[in-house]
Amino acid sequence: MMRPKIVLFGDSITEQSIKENGWGVPLANTYSRRADVLVRGYGGYNTRWAMFLLHHLFPLDSTTPPIATTIFFGANDAVLLGRTGERQHVPIEEFKENLRKFVRHLKECSPTMQIVLITPPPICEEGRLAYAISIYGEKATKVPERTNEVTGQYANSCVEVAKEMGVWYINLWSKMQETDGWRTKYLSDGLHLTAEGNAVVYEEVIKVFNEAGLSADNLPFDFPHHSKIDSEHPERAFRQNACDVPL
Amino acid sequence: MMRPKIVLFGDSITEQSIKENGWGVPLANTYSRRADVLVRGYGGYNTRWAMFLLHHLFPLDSTTPPIATTIFFGANDAVLLGRTGERQHVPIEEFKENLRKFVRHLKECSPTMQIVLITPPPICEEGRLAYAISIYGEKATKVPERTNEVTGQYANSCVEVAKEMGVWYINLWSKMQETDGWRTKYLSDGLHLTAEGNAVVYEEVIKVFNEAGLSADNLPFDFPHHSKIDSEHPERAFRQNACDVPL
């Protein structure tokens, strides 16, 4: 039995999910021997640029589309015009339409795929300015390239698209701000995630996957646990379907 | 461009490689955006049982065989007859022949695949006994189910097969014992790896991959770094082959 795939599609916050303490690591471990967690995170990408990848990453003719995909963009789309990084800016209406296209395409790939839209995390503007100074020193910008308010508008749009299209969502922007000290507790540079911030994403993703019927316990091992192997007749454990039920 | 695959095939020491501090995590991160690291570790398996998986995990008709595979067995084959866990024991000659079959099969899958045989780590017999007591208390066995000496014979056999068949190898059994305090520095329960033990495996695997021409720098990104995208003409960066050279 081949393992199904879970794909994490997004920007740097997804790309970094496979780093030490990243949210993709415990996710991959949770689905150990049951599903492959594939990271498709592209630092700096907005939804407009990610659109060019869509058919490559999720070909319509695939016989093994993912059983679940997280779509985690918006942090770069929400960069402000007229500030550092404005080349990454995508107008909010186009952002929404791009998310709709992503969802429509994935549904076409597989009508049973569980699709999870994740909003960008909140922004700590002071953290962004401190980060700019750490990189550019005196030449650093004095105004942040992202604001929490505008990123919140993109987050709301993301939730709207999810509701409109009937897919799962995680409002990370709101969720993180419920906790005192979120600015430094969850964000390392005002945007990217600390170990604790990554843990929040992992917990929220697992919560949604469980609700969607994709809890790890519901997925069978690809091959039997060694305790199920009769050492006198090992072939019996490997007969077709011998491990189609969770062990 | 689709990412190539690197497969980690083995027993529990491979299965646990995707846990926090596991050797698979920094490996996956090193090849981020360049190759997928797929864990095919099966706790408790010996080479005899793993043989049943071979054609499923590495189908001969695959159009996308892995570019590299690590084969990391022996820790269970080397369990002693007449001791706890003797059902896992595989005679050393059969162990060698099984490894040969693995290598032959992978070469048939892809003549260009880089194949790396990894020997089992050394055994700390006191660590195994302490572990047994922690699980079974007074009923724990008084003699270890594995000895460092016998595991060393399996490790040597593994190296012999690698030399005989012209594939890469890592003599982890020897390597770890070069360091003072290896018994507790590298082993958590006399067999499985601590964070530092995992780091040794990671470093050794990377060393071999680099020698084999598979250093991450040599592999292209599947899609361009965002700095290569012209925001006025993003399509240019995504033309076929635009990212076929390392960025």
CSV table of C-alpha atoms in Angstrom, one decimal:
chain,number,residue,atom,x,y,z
A,1,MET,CA,0.0,0.0,0.0
A,2,MET,CA,1.4,3.3,-0.9
A,3,ARG,CA,1.3,6.2,1.5
A,4,PRO,CA,-1.0,9.1,0.7
A,5,LYS,CA,0.5,12.6,0.5
A,6,ILE,CA,-0.2,15.7,2.6
A,7,VAL,CA,1.1,18.9,0.9
A,8,LEU,CA,2.0,22.1,2.6
A,9,PHE,CA,1.8,24.9,0.0
A,10,GLY,CA,2.8,28.4,0.9
A,11,ASP,CA,5.5,31.0,1.4
A,12,SER,CA,8.5,31.2,3.7
A,13,ILE,CA,6.5,30.3,6.8
A,14,THR,CA,5.8,27.0,5.0
A,15,GLU,CA,9.3,26.6,3.6
A,16,GLN,CA,10.7,27.0,7.1
A,17,SER,CA,8.3,24.4,8.5
A,18,ILE,CA,10.8,21.7,8.0
A,19,LYS,CA,13.5,23.4,10.0
A,20,GLU,CA,14.2,22.4,13.6
A,21,ASN,CA,11.1,23.4,15.6
A,22,GLY,CA,9.2,24.0,12.4
A,23,TRP,CA,5.5,23.1,12.3
A,24,GLY,CA,6.0,20.6,9.5
A,25,VAL,CA,8.4,18.4,11.6
A,26,PRO,CA,5.9,17.2,14.3
A,27,LEU,CA,3.3,17.0,11.5
A,28,ALA,CA,5.5,14.6,9.5
A,29,ASN,CA,6.2,12.6,12.7
A,30,THR,CA,2.5,12.4,13.6
A,31,TYR,CA,1.8,10.8,10.2
A,32,SER,CA,4.9,8.6,10.3
A,33,ARG,CA,4.4,5.4,8.4
A,34,ARG,CA,0.9,6.6,7.3
A,35,ALA,CA,1.3,9.6,5.0
A,36,ASP,CA,4.1,11.7,3.5
A,37,VAL,CA,4.2,15.3,4.4
A,38,LEU,CA,5.6,17.2,1.5
A,39,VAL,CA,6.7,20.8,1.9
A,40,ARG,CA,6.1,23.1,-1.0
A,41,GLY,CA,7.0,26.4,0.6
A,42,TYR,CA,8.5,29.2,-1.4
A,43,GLY,CA,10.0,32.1,0.5
A,44,GLY,CA,9.0,35.5,-0.7
A,45,TYR,CA,6.2,34.2,-2.9
A,46,ASN,CA,2.8,35.8,-3.1
A,47,THR,CA,-0.3,34.2,-4.6
A,48,ARG,CA,0.3,35.8,-8.0
A,49,TRP,CA,3.7,34.1,-8.4
A,50,ALA,CA,2.5,30.9,-6.7
A,51,MET,CA,-0.1,30.7,-9.5
A,52,PHE,CA,2.7,29.7,-11.9
A,53,LEU,CA,3.4,26.6,-9.8
A,54,LEU,CA,-0.1,25.4,-9.3
A,55,HIS,CA,-0.4,23.1,-12.3
A,56,HIS,CA,3.1,21.8,-11.8
A,57,LEU,CA,2.7,21.0,-8.1
A,58,PHE,CA,-0.8,19.7,-8.5
A,59,PRO,CA,-1.2,18.2,-12.0
A,60,LEU,CA,-4.8,17.5,-12.9
A,61,ASP,CA,-3.9,14.1,-14.4
A,62,SER,CA,-2.2,12.8,-11.2
A,63,THR,CA,-3.4,9.4,-10.1
A,64,THR,CA,-2.2,10.1,-6.6
A,65,PRO,CA,-3.4,13.7,-5.6
A,66,PRO,CA,-2.8,14.7,-2.0
A,67,ILE,CA,-5.4,13.7,0.6
A,68,ALA,CA,-5.0,17.1,2.2
A,69,THR,CA,-3.3,20.4,1.3
A,70,THR,CA,-2.7,23.5,3.4
A,71,ILE,CA,-2.7,26.8,1.5
A,72,PHE,CA,-0.8,29.4,3.5
A,73,PHE,CA,-0.2,32.7,1.7
A,74,GLY,CA,-0.9,36.3,2.3
A,75,ALA,CA,2.1,37.5,4.3
A,76,ASN,CA,3.7,38.8,1.1
A,77,ASP,CA,0.6,39.8,-0.8
A,78,ALA,CA,0.0,42.2,2.2
A,79,VAL,CA,3.2,44.0,1.8
A,80,LEU,CA,2.4,47.7,1.4
A,81,LEU,CA,2.8,49.7,-1.8
A,82,GLY,CA,5.4,52.4,-1.6
A,83,ARG,CA,7.4,50.5,1.0
A,84,THR,CA,10.4,48.2,1.0
A,85,GLY,CA,9.3,45.0,-0.8
A,86,GLU,CA,6.4,46.6,-2.7
A,87,ARG,CA,7.2,44.3,-5.6
A,88,GLN,CA,5.6,41.5,-3.5
A,89,HIS,CA,2.3,43.4,-3.1
A,90,VAL,CA,-0.8,41.9,-4.5
A,91,PRO,CA,-4.1,43.9,-4.3
A,92,ILE,CA,-6.6,42.3,-1.9
A,93,GLU,CA,-9.2,41.5,-4.6
A,94,GLU,CA,-6.6,39.7,-6.7
A,95,PHE,CA,-5.4,37.9,-3.6
A,96,LYS,CA,-8.9,36.6,-2.9
A,97,GLU,CA,-9.4,35.6,-6.6
A,98,ASN,CA,-6.1,33.8,-6.5
A,99,LEU,CA,-7.1,31.8,-3.4
A,100,ARG,CA,-10.4,30.9,-5.1
A,101,LYS,CA,-8.4,29.6,-8.1
A,102,PHE,CA,-6.1,27.6,-5.9
A,103,VAL,CA,-9.1,26.0,-4.2
A,104,ARG,CA,-11.0,25.4,-7.5
A,105,HIS,CA,-7.9,23.7,-9.0
A,106,LEU,CA,-7.3,21.5,-6.0
A,107,LYS,CA,-11.0,20.4,-5.9
A,108,GLU,CA,-10.7,19.6,-9.6
A,109,CYS,CA,-7.5,17.5,-8.8
A,110,SER,CA,-9.5,15.6,-6.2
A,111,PRO,CA,-13.0,16.2,-5.0
A,112,THR,CA,-12.2,14.4,-1.7
A,113,MET,CA,-9.0,16.4,-0.9
A,114,GLN,CA,-9.2,18.2,2.4
A,115,ILE,CA,-8.2,21.8,1.7
A,116,VAL,CA,-7.2,24.1,4.6
A,117,LEU,CA,-6.7,27.8,4.0
A,118,ILE,CA,-4.4,29.4,6.6
A,119,THR,CA,-4.3,33.1,7.1
A,120,PRO,CA,-1.1,35.0,7.5
A,121,PRO,CA,0.1,35.4,11.1
A,122,PRO,CA,-0.3,38.8,12.7
A,123,ILE,CA,2.5,41.4,12.3
A,124,CYS,CA,4.6,43.1,14.9
A,125,GLU,CA,5.6,46.3,13.3
A,126,GLU,CA,8.2,47.1,15.9
A,127,GLY,CA,9.7,43.7,15.3
A,128,ARG,CA,9.9,44.4,11.5
A,129,LEU,CA,11.7,47.7,12.0
A,130,ALA,CA,14.1,46.1,14.5
A,131,TYR,CA,14.8,43.4,11.9
A,132,ALA,CA,15.4,46.0,9.2
A,133,ILE,CA,17.9,47.7,11.4
A,134,SER,CA,19.7,44.4,12.1
A,135,ILE,CA,20.1,43.9,8.4
A,136,TYR,CA,20.5,47.4,7.0
A,137,GLY,CA,21.7,49.5,10.0
A,138,GLU,CA,21.2,53.2,9.5
A,139,LYS,CA,19.9,52.7,6.0
A,140,ALA,CA,17.0,50.8,7.4
A,141,THR,CA,13.5,51.9,6.5
A,142,LYS,CA,11.8,53.9,9.2
A,143,VAL,CA,8.3,52.7,8.3
A,144,PRO,CA,7.4,49.0,8.3
A,145,GLU,CA,6.7,47.3,5.0
A,146,ARG,CA,3.8,45.5,6.5
A,147,THR,CA,1.2,46.6,9.1
A,148,ASN,CA,-0.9,44.3,11.4
A,149,GLU,CA,-4.0,46.1,10.3
A,150,VAL,CA,-3.6,45.6,6.6
A,151,THR,CA,-2.4,42.0,7.1
A,152,GLY,CA,-5.6,41.5,9.1
A,153,GLN,CA,-7.6,42.6,6.1
A,154,TYR,CA,-5.9,39.9,4.0
A,155,ALA,CA,-6.5,37.4,6.8
A,156,ASN,CA,-10.2,38.2,6.8
A,157,SER,CA,-10.4,37.9,3.0
A,158,CYS,CA,-8.8,34.5,3.3
A,159,VAL,CA,-11.5,33.4,5.9
A,160,GLU,CA,-14.2,34.8,3.6
A,161,VAL,CA,-12.9,32.7,0.6
A,162,ALA,CA,-12.8,29.6,2.8
A,163,LYS,CA,-16.4,30.1,4.0
A,164,GLU,CA,-17.6,31.0,0.5
A,165,MET,CA,-16.0,27.8,-1.0
A,166,GLY,CA,-16.7,25.5,1.9
A,167,VAL,CA,-13.2,24.5,2.8
A,168,TRP,CA,-11.4,24.5,6.2
A,169,TYR,CA,-9.6,27.5,7.5
A,170,ILE,CA,-7.3,28.5,10.3
A,171,ASN,CA,-7.5,32.2,11.3
A,172,LEU,CA,-3.9,32.4,12.6
A,173,TRP,CA,-4.0,36.2,12.6
A,174,SER,CA,-6.8,36.2,15.2
A,175,LYS,CA,-5.7,33.0,17.0
A,176,MET,CA,-2.3,34.3,17.8
A,177,GLN,CA,-3.5,37.7,19.1
A,178,GLU,CA,-5.6,36.0,21.7
A,179,THR,CA,-2.4,35.3,23.7
A,180,ASP,CA,-0.7,38.0,25.8
A,181,GLY,CA,2.8,38.7,24.5
A,182,TRP,CA,2.1,37.3,21.1
A,183,ARG,CA,4.4,39.8,19.4
A,184,THR,CA,7.6,38.2,20.8
A,185,LYS,CA,6.2,34.9,22.0
A,186,TYR,CA,5.1,33.7,18.5
A,187,LEU,CA,7.1,36.0,16.1
A,188,SER,CA,10.8,36.0,15.8
A,189,ASP,CA,11.2,39.1,13.6
A,190,GLY,CA,7.7,40.5,13.6
A,191,LEU,CA,6.6,38.1,10.9
A,192,HIS,CA,8.2,34.6,11.0
A,193,LEU,CA,7.5,32.1,13.7
A,194,THR,CA,9.3,31.2,16.9
A,195,ALA,CA,9.3,27.6,18.1
A,196,GLU,CA,6.1,28.5,20.1
A,197,GLY,CA,4.5,30.1,17.1
A,198,ASN,CA,5.3,27.0,15.0
A,199,ALA,CA,3.7,24.9,17.8
A,200,VAL,CA,0.5,26.9,17.4
A,201,VAL,CA,0.3,26.2,13.7
A,202,TYR,CA,1.0,22.5,14.3
A,203,GLU,CA,-1.8,22.3,16.9
A,204,GLU,CA,-4.3,24.2,14.7
A,205,VAL,CA,-3.5,22.1,11.6
A,206,ILE,CA,-3.9,18.8,13.6
A,207,LYS,CA,-7.2,20.1,15.0
A,208,VAL,CA,-8.5,20.7,11.6
A,209,PHE,CA,-7.2,17.4,10.2
A,210,ASN,CA,-8.8,15.5,13.0
A,211,GLU,CA,-12.1,17.2,12.4
A,212,ALA,CA,-11.8,16.4,8.7
A,213,GLY,CA,-11.5,12.7,9.5
A,214,LEU,CA,-7.8,12.6,8.8
A,215,SER,CA,-6.5,11.9,12.3
A,216,ALA,CA,-3.4,9.8,12.1
A,217,ASP,CA,-5.2,7.0,14.0
A,218,ASN,CA,-7.7,6.8,11.1
A,219,LEU,CA,-5.0,6.3,8.5
A,220,PRO,CA,-3.5,2.8,8.2
A,221,PHE,CA,0.2,2.0,8.4
A,222,ASP,CA,1.5,1.4,4.9
A,223,PHE,CA,3.0,-1.9,6.2
A,224,PRO,CA,2.4,-3.9,9.3
A,225,HIS,CA,3.8,-3.1,12.7
A,226,HIS,CA,6.6,-5.6,13.4
A,227,SER,CA,4.6,-7.2,16.3
A,228,LYS,CA,2.0,-8.4,13.7
A,229,ILE,CA,4.6,-10.4,11.9
A,230,ASP,CA,4.7,-14.1,12.6
A,231,SER,CA,8.4,-14.9,12.5
A,232,GLU,CA,7.6,-18.5,11.3
A,233,HIS,CA,5.4,-17.2,8.5
A,234,PRO,CA,6.3,-13.6,7.8
A,235,GLU,CA,4.6,-13.7,4.4
A,236,ARG,CA,1.2,-13.8,6.0
A,237,ALA,CA,1.5,-10.3,7.4
A,238,PHE,CA,2.3,-8.9,3.9
A,239,ARG,CA,-0.6,-10.4,2.0
A,240,GLN,CA,-2.6,-7.8,0.2
A,241,ASN,CA,-4.7,-5.7,2.5
A,242,ALA,CA,-3.2,-7.3,5.6
A,243,CYS,CA,-2.5,-3.8,6.9
A,244,ASP,CA,-5.6,-2.0,5.5
A,245,VAL,CA,-6.9,-1.6,9.0
A,246,PRO,CA,-5.2,0.7,11.5
A,247,LEU,CA,-2.9,-1.3,13.8
B,1,MET,CA,10.5,20.9,-12.6
B,2,MET,CA,9.6,18.1,-10.2
B,3,ARG,CA,11.9,17.5,-7.2
B,4,PRO,CA,13.9,14.3,-7.1
B,5,LYS,CA,13.5,12.0,-4.1
B,6,ILE,CA,15.9,10.8,-1.5
B,7,VAL,CA,14.6,7.7,0.4
B,8,LEU,CA,15.7,6.6,3.8
B,9,PHE,CA,15.0,2.9,4.1
B,10,GLY,CA,15.6,1.1,7.4
B,11,ASP,CA,14.4,0.1,10.8
B,12,SER,CA,13.4,2.2,13.9
B,13,ILE,CA,16.6,4.3,13.7
B,14,THR,CA,15.3,5.5,10.3
B,15,GLU,CA,11.7,5.7,11.4
B,16,GLN,CA,12.7,7.9,14.3
B,17,SER,CA,14.8,10.1,12.0
B,18,ILE,CA,11.8,12.4,11.4
B,19,LYS,CA,11.3,13.0,15.1
B,20,GLU,CA,12.6,16.2,16.8
B,21,ASN,CA,16.4,16.1,16.7
B,22,GLY,CA,16.2,13.1,14.3
B,23,TRP,CA,18.8,12.9,11.5
B,24,GLY,CA,16.1,13.1,8.8
B,25,VAL,CA,15.0,16.6,9.8
B,26,PRO,CA,18.3,18.5,9.0
B,27,LEU,CA,18.6,16.3,5.9
B,28,ALA,CA,15.2,17.4,4.7
B,29,ASN,CA,16.0,21.0,5.5
B,30,THR,CA,19.3,20.8,3.7
B,31,TYR,CA,17.5,19.7,0.5
B,32,SER,CA,14.7,22.1,1.0
B,33,ARG,CA,13.2,23.2,-2.4
B,34,ARG,CA,15.6,20.8,-4.1
B,35,ALA,CA,14.7,17.2,-3.2
B,36,ASP,CA,12.1,15.4,-1.1
B,37,VAL,CA,13.5,13.3,1.7
B,38,LEU,CA,11.1,10.4,2.2
B,39,VAL,CA,11.3,8.3,5.4
B,40,ARG,CA,10.7,4.6,4.9
B,41,GLY,CA,11.7,3.4,8.4
B,42,TYR,CA,10.0,0.4,10.0
B,43,GLY,CA,10.7,-0.1,13.7
B,44,GLY,CA,11.6,-3.7,14.6
B,45,TYR,CA,12.1,-4.8,11.0
B,46,ASN,CA,15.1,-6.9,10.0
B,47,THR,CA,16.3,-7.4,6.4
B,48,ARG,CA,14.2,-10.6,6.0
B,49,TRP,CA,10.9,-8.7,6.7
B,50,ALA,CA,12.0,-5.6,4.8
B,51,MET,CA,12.5,-7.8,1.8
B,52,PHE,CA,8.7,-8.0,1.5
B,53,LEU,CA,8.5,-4.2,1.1
B,54,LEU,CA,11.3,-3.9,-1.5
B,55,HIS,CA,9.2,-4.1,-4.7
B,56,HIS,CA,6.4,-2.0,-3.2
B,57,LEU,CA,8.7,0.8,-2.0
B,58,PHE,CA,10.9,0.7,-5.1
B,59,PRO,CA,8.8,-0.5,-8.1
B,60,LEU,CA,10.9,-1.4,-11.1
B,61,ASP,CA,8.6,0.4,-13.4
B,62,SER,CA,8.8,3.8,-11.6
B,63,THR,CA,9.6,6.7,-13.9
B,64,THR,CA,10.9,8.7,-10.9
B,65,PRO,CA,13.1,6.4,-8.9
B,66,PRO,CA,15.0,8.1,-6.0
B,67,ILE,CA,18.3,9.8,-6.8
B,68,ALA,CA,19.7,8.4,-3.6
B,69,THR,CA,18.7,5.8,-1.0
B,70,THR,CA,20.2,5.0,2.4
B,71,ILE,CA,19.8,1.3,3.5
B,72,PHE,CA,20.1,1.2,7.3
B,73,PHE,CA,19.5,-2.3,8.8
B,74,GLY,CA,21.2,-4.8,11.0
B,75,ALA,CA,20.3,-3.7,14.5
B,76,ASN,CA,17.5,-6.2,14.6
B,77,ASP,CA,19.1,-8.9,12.4
B,78,ALA,CA,21.9,-8.9,15.1
B,79,VAL,CA,19.5,-9.8,18.0
B,80,LEU,CA,20.9,-13.0,19.6
B,81,LEU,CA,19.2,-16.4,19.4
B,82,GLY,CA,17.9,-17.6,22.7
B,83,ARG,CA,17.4,-14.0,24.1
B,84,THR,CA,14.4,-11.6,24.2
B,85,GLY,CA,13.5,-10.7,20.7
B,86,GLU,CA,15.1,-13.7,19.1
B,87,ARG,CA,12.2,-13.7,16.5
B,88,GLN,CA,14.0,-10.7,14.9
B,89,HIS,CA,17.3,-12.6,14.5
B,90,VAL,CA,18.6,-13.1,11.0
B,91,PRO,CA,21.7,-15.3,10.4
B,92,ILE,CA,24.6,-13.2,9.2
B,93,GLU,CA,25.0,-14.9,5.9
B,94,GLU,CA,21.3,-14.3,5.1
B,95,PHE,CA,21.7,-10.7,6.3
B,96,LYS,CA,24.5,-10.2,3.8
B,97,GLU,CA,22.6,-11.8,1.0
B,98,ASN,CA,19.5,-9.7,1.8
B,99,LEU,CA,21.6,-6.5,1.6
B,100,ARG,CA,23.0,-7.7,-1.8
B,101,LYS,CA,19.4,-8.2,-3.0
B,102,PHE,CA,18.5,-4.7,-1.8
B,103,VAL,CA,21.4,-3.2,-3.7
B,104,ARG,CA,20.8,-5.2,-6.8
B,105,HIS,CA,17.2,-4.3,-6.9
B,106,LEU,CA,17.9,-0.6,-6.4
B,107,LYS,CA,20.5,-0.6,-9.2
B,108,GLU,CA,17.9,-2.2,-11.4
B,109,CYS,CA,15.5,0.5,-10.5
B,110,SER,CA,18.0,3.1,-11.5
B,111,PRO,CA,21.6,2.6,-12.5
B,112,THR,CA,22.4,6.2,-11.5
B,113,MET,CA,20.9,5.9,-8.0
B,114,GLN,CA,23.4,6.7,-5.2
B,115,ILE,CA,23.1,3.8,-2.7
B,116,VAL,CA,24.5,4.2,0.8
B,117,LEU,CA,24.7,1.2,3.2
B,118,ILE,CA,24.8,2.3,6.8
B,119,THR,CA,25.9,-0.2,9.5
B,120,PRO,CA,24.0,-0.5,12.7
B,121,PRO,CA,25.3,1.7,15.5
B,122,PRO,CA,27.3,0.1,18.3
B,123,ILE,CA,25.5,-1.4,21.3
B,124,CYS,CA,25.9,-0.5,24.9
B,125,GLU,CA,24.9,-3.7,26.7
B,126,GLU,CA,24.5,-2.0,30.1
B,127,GLY,CA,22.2,0.5,28.4
B,128,ARG,CA,20.1,-2.3,27.0
B,129,LEU,CA,19.8,-4.0,30.4
B,130,ALA,CA,18.9,-0.7,32.1
B,131,TYR,CA,16.2,-0.2,29.4
B,132,ALA,CA,14.8,-3.7,30.0
B,133,ILE,CA,14.5,-3.0,33.7
B,134,SER,CA,12.8,0.4,33.0
B,135,ILE,CA,10.2,-1.5,31.1
B,136,TYR,CA,9.9,-4.9,32.8
B,137,GLY,CA,11.1,-4.2,36.3
B,138,GLU,CA,12.2,-7.4,38.2
B,139,LYS,CA,11.1,-9.5,35.3
B,140,ALA,CA,13.6,-7.9,33.0
B,141,THR,CA,16.2,-10.2,31.3
B,142,LYS,CA,19.6,-10.4,33.0
B,143,VAL,CA,21.4,-10.9,29.7
B,144,PRO,CA,21.3,-8.3,26.9
B,145,GLU,CA,19.4,-9.3,23.7
B,146,ARG,CA,22.2,-7.7,21.6
B,147,THR,CA,26.0,-7.5,22.2
B,148,ASN,CA,28.3,-5.0,20.7
B,149,GLU,CA,30.6,-7.7,19.5
B,150,VAL,CA,28.0,-9.5,17.4
B,151,THR,CA,26.5,-6.3,16.1
B,152,GLY,CA,30.1,-5.4,15.1
B,153,GLN,CA,30.1,-8.6,13.0
B,154,TYR,CA,26.9,-7.5,11.2
B,155,ALA,CA,28.4,-4.0,10.7
B,156,ASN,CA,31.6,-5.6,9.1
B,157,SER,CA,29.4,-7.7,6.9
B,158,CYS,CA,27.5,-4.6,5.8
B,159,VAL,CA,30.8,-2.9,4.9
B,160,GLU,CA,31.9,-6.0,3.0
B,161,VAL,CA,28.8,-6.0,0.9
B,162,ALA,CA,29.2,-2.3,0.1
B,163,LYS,CA,32.8,-2.8,-1.1
B,164,GLU,CA,31.9,-5.9,-3.0
B,165,MET,CA,29.1,-4.2,-4.8
B,166,GLY,CA,30.7,-0.8,-5.3
B,167,VAL,CA,28.3,1.3,-3.3
B,168,TRP,CA,28.8,3.9,-0.6
B,169,TYR,CA,28.9,3.0,3.1
B,170,ILE,CA,29.0,4.5,6.5
B,171,ASN,CA,30.5,2.4,9.2
B,172,LEU,CA,28.6,3.9,12.0
B,173,TRP,CA,29.5,1.1,14.4
B,174,SER,CA,33.2,2.1,14.1
B,175,LYS,CA,32.7,5.8,13.7
B,176,MET,CA,30.7,6.2,17.0
B,177,GLN,CA,33.2,4.2,19.0
B,178,GLU,CA,36.0,6.6,18.1
B,179,THR,CA,34.5,9.1,20.5
B,180,ASP,CA,35.0,8.9,24.3
B,181,GLY,CA,31.7,8.3,26.1
B,182,TRP,CA,29.9,7.1,23.0
B,183,ARG,CA,27.7,4.7,25.1
B,184,THR,CA,25.7,7.6,26.6
B,185,LYS,CA,26.7,10.4,24.3
B,186,TYR,CA,25.3,8.8,21.2
B,187,LEU,CA,22.9,6.1,22.5
B,188,SER,CA,19.7,6.8,24.5
B,189,ASP,CA,18.9,3.2,25.5
B,190,GLY,CA,22.0,1.4,24.4
B,191,LEU,CA,20.7,1.1,20.8
B,192,HIS,CA,18.7,4.1,19.7
B,193,LEU,CA,20.2,7.5,19.1
B,194,THR,CA,20.4,10.7,21.2
B,195,ALA,CA,20.3,14.1,19.5
B,196,GLU,CA,24.1,13.9,19.3
B,197,GLY,CA,24.0,10.4,17.9
B,198,ASN,CA,21.5,11.6,15.3
B,199,ALA,CA,23.8,14.5,14.4
B,200,VAL,CA,26.6,12.0,13.7
B,201,VAL,CA,24.4,10.2,11.2
B,202,TYR,CA,23.3,13.4,9.6
B,203,GLU,CA,26.9,14.6,9.2
B,204,GLU,CA,28.1,11.2,7.8
B,205,VAL,CA,25.2,11.0,5.3
B,206,ILE,CA,25.8,14.6,4.1
B,207,LYS,CA,29.5,13.8,3.7
B,208,VAL,CA,28.8,10.8,1.5
B,209,PHE,CA,26.1,12.7,-0.5
B,210,ASN,CA,28.6,15.5,-1.1
B,211,GLU,CA,31.2,13.0,-2.3
B,212,ALA,CA,28.6,11.4,-4.5
B,213,GLY,CA,28.0,14.7,-6.3
B,214,LEU,CA,24.6,15.2,-4.6
B,215,SER,CA,25.5,18.2,-2.4
B,216,ALA,CA,22.5,20.4,-2.1
B,217,ASP,CA,24.3,23.2,-4.0
B,218,ASN,CA,24.5,20.9,-7.0
B,219,LEU,CA,20.8,20.4,-7.2
B,220,PRO,CA,18.6,23.1,-8.6
B,221,PHE,CA,15.6,24.6,-6.9
B,222,ASP,CA,12.4,23.3,-8.3
B,223,PHE,CA,11.2,26.8,-8.9
B,224,PRO,CA,13.1,30.1,-8.8
B,225,HIS,CA,14.1,32.1,-5.8
B,226,HIS,CA,11.7,35.0,-5.4
B,227,SER,CA,14.6,37.5,-6.0
B,228,LYS,CA,14.8,36.1,-9.6
B,229,ILE,CA,11.2,37.1,-10.3
B,230,ASP,CA,10.7,40.3,-12.3
B,231,SER,CA,7.5,41.7,-10.7
B,232,GLU,CA,6.6,43.4,-14.0
B,233,HIS,CA,7.1,40.1,-16.0
B,234,PRO,CA,6.8,37.3,-13.5
B,235,GLU,CA,6.1,34.8,-16.3
B,236,ARG,CA,9.7,35.1,-17.5
B,237,ALA,CA,11.1,33.4,-14.4
B,238,PHE,CA,8.8,30.4,-14.9
B,239,ARG,CA,9.6,29.6,-18.5
B,240,GLN,CA,10.7,26.1,-18.9
B,241,ASN,CA,14.3,25.5,-17.7
B,242,ALA,CA,14.5,28.9,-16.1
B,243,CYS,CA,15.5,27.3,-12.9
B,244,ASP,CA,17.5,24.4,-14.2
B,245,VAL,CA,20.7,25.9,-13.0
B,246,PRO,CA,21.3,26.3,-9.2
B,247,LEU,CA,20.3,29.7,-8.0
